[in-house]
Amino acid sequence: EILNKQKTVFSQNAANTIGRVISSELQNASGIPLTRTENDYASLIYANGGGSNNDDVTFNTTSETRSYQYNNGTASSTLSSKTRYEYDAAKQGGTPYGNLTHIRSYDDAADDNGSPYNTTVRWYYPRAEVDTNGLLTGHWAVGLVGAEAQYSGNLDTLLNGVWSYYDNAANNT
């Protein structure tokens, strides 16, 4: 006897999202939706300094996730939420490494103009030790969070923060 079933739709079209989850829905045995998650993606293109488009770096990232919880199918009242994701190069030491820098949480999936109820900001301090010839000689820590802060609203009030120190460093930068 089937109690619940999961239906997942994967992107088959766009080159930047092929194979990624577009939507996922949990249904009861009668096929009535219980929960649904939808994902949007973005391609962030950064010039790599080579002077040619062939040298550009593209990060294919999740830009938004919407979640729905149904009372009795899609026509019923729902609880919904939305999370937006941002990848700000300025918070990655000025170089885009594709690290997640902002997470903005909303109470309603349909809320396009309101303020989030919660925002998380992450800072990265990449370390690339280079010798006099320009060759990497030591650490290459680009994806480690140096600091993370959680705010109420849209950076309204600081709720908490974490500073991380790596490799016996005296500071987190």
mmCIF file of N, CA and C in Angstrom, residues 6 12 23 29 31 34 37 42 46-47 55 69 71 78 80 82 85 96 103 107-108 113 116 133 138 155 162 167 173:
data_model
loop_
_atom_site.group_PDB
_atom_site.id
_atom_site.type_symbol
_atom_site.label_atom_id
_atom_site.label_comp_id
_atom_site.label_asym_id
_atom_site.label_seq_id
_atom_site.Cartn_x
_atom_site.Cartn_y
_atom_site.Cartn_z
ATOM 1 N N GLN A 6 6.593 10.835 -3.929
ATOM 2 C CA GLN A 6 7.368 12.040 -4.214
ATOM 3 C C GLN A 6 7.476 12.187 -5.724
ATOM 4 N N GLN A 12 15.471 19.854 -18.101
ATOM 5 C CA GLN A 12 15.981 19.130 -19.266
ATOM 6 C C GLN A 12 16.363 20.071 -20.400
ATOM 7 N N SER A 23 11.243 21.384 -9.433
ATOM 8 C CA SER A 23 10.210 21.303 -8.400
ATOM 9 C C SER A 23 10.189 19.898 -7.818
ATOM 10 N N ALA A 29 -1.509 9.212 -0.929
ATOM 11 C CA ALA A 29 -1.798 8.053 -1.774
ATOM 12 C C ALA A 29 -2.804 8.368 -2.877
ATOM 13 N N GLY A 31 -2.849 11.167 -4.535
ATOM 14 C CA GLY A 31 -2.237 12.129 -5.449
ATOM 15 C C GLY A 31 -2.490 13.576 -5.078
ATOM 16 N N LEU A 34 0.754 17.497 -0.693
ATOM 17 C CA LEU A 34 0.922 17.844 0.715
ATOM 18 C C LEU A 34 1.937 18.977 0.861
ATOM 19 N N THR A 37 8.053 22.201 -3.356
ATOM 20 C CA THR A 37 9.199 23.108 -3.360
ATOM 21 C C THR A 37 9.541 23.427 -4.811
ATOM 22 N N ALA A 42 20.115 31.023 -11.453
ATOM 23 C CA ALA A 42 20.691 32.155 -12.180
ATOM 24 C C ALA A 42 22.119 31.802 -12.576
ATOM 25 N N TYR A 46 31.268 36.251 -14.637
ATOM 26 C CA TYR A 46 32.300 37.187 -14.203
ATOM 27 C C TYR A 46 33.443 37.171 -15.205
ATOM 28 N N ALA A 47 33.916 38.357 -15.582
ATOM 29 C CA ALA A 47 35.062 38.448 -16.478
ATOM 30 C C ALA A 47 36.288 37.924 -15.752
ATOM 31 N N ASP A 55 37.331 33.317 -21.539
ATOM 32 C CA ASP A 55 37.992 33.335 -20.241
ATOM 33 C C ASP A 55 37.034 33.640 -19.094
ATOM 34 N N GLN A 69 3.127 24.378 1.891
ATOM 35 C CA GLN A 69 2.567 23.292 2.681
ATOM 36 C C GLN A 69 1.049 23.420 2.583
ATOM 37 N N ASN A 71 -3.036 22.349 3.090
ATOM 38 C CA ASN A 71 -3.960 21.800 4.067
ATOM 39 C C ASN A 71 -4.670 20.575 3.491
ATOM 40 N N THR A 78 -2.818 27.527 2.186
ATOM 41 C CA THR A 78 -1.435 27.068 2.244
ATOM 42 C C THR A 78 -0.610 27.904 3.205
ATOM 43 N N SER A 80 3.263 29.177 3.181
ATOM 44 C CA SER A 80 4.339 29.232 2.205
ATOM 45 C C SER A 80 5.480 30.098 2.722
ATOM 46 N N LYS A 82 9.609 31.719 1.279
ATOM 47 C CA LYS A 82 10.535 31.917 0.159
ATOM 48 C C LYS A 82 11.900 32.254 0.726
ATOM 49 N N TYR A 85 18.741 33.752 -2.487
ATOM 50 C CA TYR A 85 20.167 33.540 -2.299
ATOM 51 C C TYR A 85 20.945 34.518 -3.163
ATOM 52 N N PRO A 96 34.937 36.901 -7.326
ATOM 53 C CA PRO A 96 33.800 35.987 -7.273
ATOM 54 C C PRO A 96 34.248 34.527 -7.277
ATOM 55 N N ILE A 103 21.427 35.198 2.536
ATOM 56 C CA ILE A 103 20.252 34.339 2.555
ATOM 57 C C ILE A 103 19.122 35.173 3.149
ATOM 58 N N ASP A 107 8.216 35.243 4.763
ATOM 59 C CA ASP A 107 7.072 34.489 5.292
ATOM 60 C C ASP A 107 6.146 33.971 4.208
ATOM 61 N N ASP A 108 6.136 34.608 3.052
ATOM 62 C CA ASP A 108 5.167 34.294 2.014
ATOM 63 C C ASP A 108 5.885 34.125 0.679
ATOM 64 N N ASN A 113 7.848 42.186 -2.947
ATOM 65 C CA ASN A 113 8.303 43.530 -2.623
ATOM 66 C C ASN A 113 8.534 43.777 -1.138
ATOM 67 N N PRO A 116 12.384 40.828 4.069
ATOM 68 C CA PRO A 116 12.518 39.499 4.671
ATOM 69 C C PRO A 116 12.358 39.589 6.185
ATOM 70 N N ASN A 133 57.258 34.426 -7.982
ATOM 71 C CA ASN A 133 56.990 34.117 -9.385
ATOM 72 C C ASN A 133 55.500 34.054 -9.695
ATOM 73 N N GLY A 138 51.018 27.965 -0.892
ATOM 74 C CA GLY A 138 50.477 27.515 0.391
ATOM 75 C C GLY A 138 48.988 27.315 0.339
ATOM 76 N N LEU A 155 18.560 43.359 7.456
ATOM 77 C CA LEU A 155 19.728 43.910 8.146
ATOM 78 C C LEU A 155 19.327 44.928 9.214
ATOM 79 N N VAL A 162 29.085 34.869 14.118
ATOM 80 C CA VAL A 162 30.139 33.872 14.318
ATOM 81 C C VAL A 162 31.361 34.326 13.520
ATOM 82 N N ASP A 167 43.775 27.926 10.532
ATOM 83 C CA ASP A 167 45.240 27.743 10.455
ATOM 84 C C ASP A 167 45.997 28.565 11.494
ATOM 85 N N THR A 173 40.763 37.230 8.908
ATOM 86 C CA THR A 173 40.986 37.678 7.538
ATOM 87 C C THR A 173 42.292 37.131 7.036
#
